[in-house]
PDB file of C-alpha atoms in Angstrom:
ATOM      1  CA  UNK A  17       4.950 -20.282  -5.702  1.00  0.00           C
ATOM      2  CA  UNK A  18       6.086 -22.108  -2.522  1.00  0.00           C
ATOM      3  CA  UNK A  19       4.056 -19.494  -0.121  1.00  0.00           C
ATOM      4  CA  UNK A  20       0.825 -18.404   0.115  1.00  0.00           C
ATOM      5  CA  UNK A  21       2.397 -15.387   0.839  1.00  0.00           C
ATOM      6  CA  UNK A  22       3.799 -15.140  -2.061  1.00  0.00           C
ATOM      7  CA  UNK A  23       0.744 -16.064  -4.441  1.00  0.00           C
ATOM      8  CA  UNK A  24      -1.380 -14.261  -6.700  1.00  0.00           C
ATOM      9  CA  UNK A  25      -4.756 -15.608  -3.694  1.00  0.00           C
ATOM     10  CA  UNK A  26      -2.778 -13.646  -1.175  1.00  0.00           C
ATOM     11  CA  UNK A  27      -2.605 -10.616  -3.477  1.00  0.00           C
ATOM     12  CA  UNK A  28      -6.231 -10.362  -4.274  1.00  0.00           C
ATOM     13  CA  UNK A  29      -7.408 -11.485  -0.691  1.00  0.00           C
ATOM     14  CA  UNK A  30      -4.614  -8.783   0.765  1.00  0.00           C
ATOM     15  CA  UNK A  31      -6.556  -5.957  -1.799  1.00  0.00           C
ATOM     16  CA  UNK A  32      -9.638  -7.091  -0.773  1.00  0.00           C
ATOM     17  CA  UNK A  33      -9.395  -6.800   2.720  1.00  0.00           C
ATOM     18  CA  UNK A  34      -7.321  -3.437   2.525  1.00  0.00           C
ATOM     19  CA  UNK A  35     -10.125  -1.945   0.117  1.00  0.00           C
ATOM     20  CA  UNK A  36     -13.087  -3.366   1.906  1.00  0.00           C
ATOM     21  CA  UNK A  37     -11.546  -1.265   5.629  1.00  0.00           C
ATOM     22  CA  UNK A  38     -11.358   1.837   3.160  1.00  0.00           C
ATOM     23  CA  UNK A  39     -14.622   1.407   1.820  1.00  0.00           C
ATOM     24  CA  UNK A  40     -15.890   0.638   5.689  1.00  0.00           C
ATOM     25  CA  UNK A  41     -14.285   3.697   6.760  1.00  0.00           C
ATOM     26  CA  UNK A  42     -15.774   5.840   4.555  1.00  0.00           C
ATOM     27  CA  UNK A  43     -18.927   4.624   4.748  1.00  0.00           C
ATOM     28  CA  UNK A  44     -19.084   5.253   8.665  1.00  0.00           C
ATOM     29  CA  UNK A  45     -16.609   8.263   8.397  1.00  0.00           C
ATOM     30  CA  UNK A  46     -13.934   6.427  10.493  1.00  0.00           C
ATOM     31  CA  UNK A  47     -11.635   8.837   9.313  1.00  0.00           C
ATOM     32  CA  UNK A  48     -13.279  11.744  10.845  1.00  0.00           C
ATOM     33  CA  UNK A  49     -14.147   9.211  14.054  1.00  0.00           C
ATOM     34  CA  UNK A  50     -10.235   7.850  14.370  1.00  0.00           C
ATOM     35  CA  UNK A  51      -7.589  10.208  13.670  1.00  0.00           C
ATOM     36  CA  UNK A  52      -5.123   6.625  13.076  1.00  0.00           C
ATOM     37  CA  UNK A  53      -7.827   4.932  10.521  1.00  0.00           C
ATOM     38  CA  UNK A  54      -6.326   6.164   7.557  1.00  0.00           C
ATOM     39  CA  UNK A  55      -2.923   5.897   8.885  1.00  0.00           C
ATOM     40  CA  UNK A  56      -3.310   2.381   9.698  1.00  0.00           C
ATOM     41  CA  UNK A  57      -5.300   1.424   6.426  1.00  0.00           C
ATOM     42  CA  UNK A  58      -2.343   3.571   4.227  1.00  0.00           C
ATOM     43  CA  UNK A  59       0.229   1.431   6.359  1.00  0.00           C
ATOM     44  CA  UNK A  60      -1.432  -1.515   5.450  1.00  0.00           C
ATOM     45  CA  UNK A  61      -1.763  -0.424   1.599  1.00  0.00           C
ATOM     46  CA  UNK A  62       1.804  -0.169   1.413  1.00  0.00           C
ATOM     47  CA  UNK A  63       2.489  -3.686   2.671  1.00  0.00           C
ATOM     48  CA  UNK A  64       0.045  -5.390  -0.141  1.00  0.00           C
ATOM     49  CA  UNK A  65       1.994  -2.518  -2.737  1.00  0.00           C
ATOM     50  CA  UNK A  66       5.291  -3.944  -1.581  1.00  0.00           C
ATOM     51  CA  UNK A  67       3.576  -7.662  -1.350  1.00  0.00           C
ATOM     52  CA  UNK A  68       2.801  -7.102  -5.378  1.00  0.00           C
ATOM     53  CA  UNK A  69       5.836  -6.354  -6.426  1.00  0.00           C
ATOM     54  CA  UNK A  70       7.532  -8.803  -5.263  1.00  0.00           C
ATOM     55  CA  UNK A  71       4.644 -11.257  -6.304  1.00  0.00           C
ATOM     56  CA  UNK A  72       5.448  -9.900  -9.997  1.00  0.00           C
ATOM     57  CA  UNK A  73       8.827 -10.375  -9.491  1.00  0.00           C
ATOM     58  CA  UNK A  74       9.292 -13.643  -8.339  1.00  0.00           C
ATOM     59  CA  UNK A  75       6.118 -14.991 -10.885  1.00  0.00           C
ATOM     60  CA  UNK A  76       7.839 -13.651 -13.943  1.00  0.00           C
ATOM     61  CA  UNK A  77      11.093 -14.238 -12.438  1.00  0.00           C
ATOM     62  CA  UNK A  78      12.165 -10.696 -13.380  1.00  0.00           C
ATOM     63  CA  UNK A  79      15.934  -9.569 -11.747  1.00  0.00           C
ATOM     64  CA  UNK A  80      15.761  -5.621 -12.045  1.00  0.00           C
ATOM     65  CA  UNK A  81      18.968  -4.893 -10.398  1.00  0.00           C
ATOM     66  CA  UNK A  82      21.144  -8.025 -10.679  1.00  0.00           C
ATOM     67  CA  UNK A  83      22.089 -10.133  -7.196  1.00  0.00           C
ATOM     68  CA  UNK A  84      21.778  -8.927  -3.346  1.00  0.00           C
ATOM     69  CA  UNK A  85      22.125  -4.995  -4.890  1.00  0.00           C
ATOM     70  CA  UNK A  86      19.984  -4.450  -1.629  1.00  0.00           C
ATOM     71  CA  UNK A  87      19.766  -0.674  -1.835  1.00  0.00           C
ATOM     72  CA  UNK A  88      18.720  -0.644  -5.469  1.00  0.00           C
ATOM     73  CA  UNK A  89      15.929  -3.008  -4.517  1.00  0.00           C
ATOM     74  CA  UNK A  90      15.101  -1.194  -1.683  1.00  0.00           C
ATOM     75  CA  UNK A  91      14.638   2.112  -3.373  1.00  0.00           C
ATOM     76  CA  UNK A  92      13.151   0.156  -6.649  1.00  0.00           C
ATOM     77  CA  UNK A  93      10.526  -1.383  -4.618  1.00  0.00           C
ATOM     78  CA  UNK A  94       9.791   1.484  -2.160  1.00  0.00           C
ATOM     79  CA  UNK A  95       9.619   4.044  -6.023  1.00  0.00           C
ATOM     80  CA  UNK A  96       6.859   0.916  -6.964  1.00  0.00           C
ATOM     81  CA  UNK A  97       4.929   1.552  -3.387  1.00  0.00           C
ATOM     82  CA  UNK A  98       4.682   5.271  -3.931  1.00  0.00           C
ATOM     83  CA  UNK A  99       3.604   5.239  -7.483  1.00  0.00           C
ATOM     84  CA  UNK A 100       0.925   2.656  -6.184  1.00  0.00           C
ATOM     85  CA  UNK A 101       0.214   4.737  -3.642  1.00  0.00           C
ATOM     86  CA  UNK A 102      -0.299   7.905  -5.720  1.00  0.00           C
ATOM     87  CA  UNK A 103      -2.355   6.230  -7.572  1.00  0.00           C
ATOM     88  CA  UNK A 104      -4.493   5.182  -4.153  1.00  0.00           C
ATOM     89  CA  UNK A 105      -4.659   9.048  -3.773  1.00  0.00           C
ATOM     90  CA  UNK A 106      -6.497   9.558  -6.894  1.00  0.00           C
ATOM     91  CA  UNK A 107      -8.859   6.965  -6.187  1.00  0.00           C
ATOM     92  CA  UNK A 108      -9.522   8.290  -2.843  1.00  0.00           C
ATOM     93  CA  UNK A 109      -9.757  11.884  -4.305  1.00  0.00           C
ATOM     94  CA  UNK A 110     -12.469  10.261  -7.055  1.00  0.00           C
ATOM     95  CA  UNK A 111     -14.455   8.198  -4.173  1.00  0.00           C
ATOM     96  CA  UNK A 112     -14.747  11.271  -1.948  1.00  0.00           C
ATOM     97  CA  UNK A 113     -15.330  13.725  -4.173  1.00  0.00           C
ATOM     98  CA  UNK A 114     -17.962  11.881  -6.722  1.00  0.00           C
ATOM     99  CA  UNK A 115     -19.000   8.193  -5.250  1.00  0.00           C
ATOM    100  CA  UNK A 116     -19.554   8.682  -1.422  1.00  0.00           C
ATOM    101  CA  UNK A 117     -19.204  12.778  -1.236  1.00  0.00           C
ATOM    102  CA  UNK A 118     -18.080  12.941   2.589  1.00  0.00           C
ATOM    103  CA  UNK A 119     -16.564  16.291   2.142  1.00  0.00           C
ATOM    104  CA  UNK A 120     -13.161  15.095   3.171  1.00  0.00           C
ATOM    105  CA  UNK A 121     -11.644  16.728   0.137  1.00  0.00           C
ATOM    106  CA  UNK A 122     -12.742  19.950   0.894  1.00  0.00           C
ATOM    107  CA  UNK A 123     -11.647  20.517   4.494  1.00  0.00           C
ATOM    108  CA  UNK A 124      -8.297  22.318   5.514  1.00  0.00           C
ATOM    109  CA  UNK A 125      -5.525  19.815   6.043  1.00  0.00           C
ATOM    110  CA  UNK A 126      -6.714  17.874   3.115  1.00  0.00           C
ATOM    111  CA  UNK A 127      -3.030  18.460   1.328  1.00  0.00           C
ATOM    112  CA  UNK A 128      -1.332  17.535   4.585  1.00  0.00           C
ATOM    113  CA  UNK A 129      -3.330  14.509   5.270  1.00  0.00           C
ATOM    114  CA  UNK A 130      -2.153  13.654   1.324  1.00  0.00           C
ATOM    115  CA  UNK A 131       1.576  13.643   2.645  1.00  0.00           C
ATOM    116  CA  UNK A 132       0.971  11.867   5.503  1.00  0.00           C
ATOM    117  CA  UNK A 133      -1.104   8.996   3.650  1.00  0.00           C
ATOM    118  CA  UNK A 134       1.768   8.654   1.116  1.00  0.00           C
ATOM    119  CA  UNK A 135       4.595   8.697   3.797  1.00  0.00           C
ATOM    120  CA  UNK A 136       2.594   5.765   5.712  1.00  0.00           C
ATOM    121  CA  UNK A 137       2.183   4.037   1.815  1.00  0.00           C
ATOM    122  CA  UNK A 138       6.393   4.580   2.399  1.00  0.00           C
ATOM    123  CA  UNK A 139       6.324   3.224   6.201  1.00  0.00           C
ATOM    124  CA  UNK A 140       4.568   0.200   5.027  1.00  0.00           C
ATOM    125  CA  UNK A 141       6.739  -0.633   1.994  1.00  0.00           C
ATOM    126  CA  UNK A 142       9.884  -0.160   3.438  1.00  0.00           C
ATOM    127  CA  UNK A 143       8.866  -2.445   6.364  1.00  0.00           C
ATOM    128  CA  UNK A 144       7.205  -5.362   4.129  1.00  0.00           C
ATOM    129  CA  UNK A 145      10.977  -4.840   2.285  1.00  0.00           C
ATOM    130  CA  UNK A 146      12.744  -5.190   5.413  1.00  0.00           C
ATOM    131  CA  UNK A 147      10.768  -8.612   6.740  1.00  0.00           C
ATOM    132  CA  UNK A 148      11.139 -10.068   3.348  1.00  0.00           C
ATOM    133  CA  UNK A 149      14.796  -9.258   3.194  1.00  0.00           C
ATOM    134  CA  UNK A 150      15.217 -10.462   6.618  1.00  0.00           C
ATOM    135  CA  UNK A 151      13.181 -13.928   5.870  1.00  0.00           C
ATOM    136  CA  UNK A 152      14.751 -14.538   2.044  1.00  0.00           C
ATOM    137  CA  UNK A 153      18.189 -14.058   2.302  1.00  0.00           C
ATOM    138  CA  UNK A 154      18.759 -16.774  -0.391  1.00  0.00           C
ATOM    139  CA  UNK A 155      16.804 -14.981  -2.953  1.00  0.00           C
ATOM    140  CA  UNK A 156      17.306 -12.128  -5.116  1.00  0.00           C
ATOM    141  CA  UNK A 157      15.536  -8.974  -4.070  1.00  0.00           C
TER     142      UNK A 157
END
């Protein structure tokens, strides 16, 4: 890997920090506190989504949709970020409901707030696709 932004450290320290805001959050009901928390930590949870892919990519050196096929990347990476994403959901669905049992689950809006988590998961991906694009012309996205 010739970046750290591009190694498996970055990855884990990216999760880390992204998970340990969530966790934060919850813990102090940010959420309920902030109306942007979650919006902000989703955003960021769709950068390190988008951030892992391409870490997979270029560390197993895997070409998906051949050479500079930009909107086939785009929408392949952005499909990865929202299955990651969906997958956040659950989580967030388990934590609330059994681990920390804030009650978030069972408010009105919940279904909303659901959709607007995985459309910030989208934001976040599409713009961590759009810098990388913009800064790696040379490679294969």
């Amino acid at each position: 890997m010739n970046s750290f932004f591009e190694s498996w450290r970055f990855i884990f320290i990216f999760l880390a920090i992204v998970v340990g805001i969530w966790i934060i959050g919850l813990v102090y009901f940010l959420p309920f506190k902030y109306w942007w928390f979650d919006i902000a930590v989703h955003f960021l949870g769709g950068l390190w989504a988008f951030s892992l892919a391409v870490t997979i990519q270029n560390h197993y050196k895997i070409n998906i949709v051949g050479t500079n096929n930009y909107i086939a990347s785009f929408f392949i990476f952005v499909g990865l970020v929202v299955l990651i994403g969906i997958f956040w959901e659950f989580a967030e669905f388990i934590a609330d409901r059994y681990i920390f049992k804030t009650g978030f689950t069972h408010m009105r809006g919940v279904y909303e707030d659901t959709l607007a988590d995985l459309f910030m998961d989208i934001i976040g991906g599409a713009l961590g696709f759009f810098i990388y694009l913009l800064n790696n012309k040379k490679t294969n996205v």
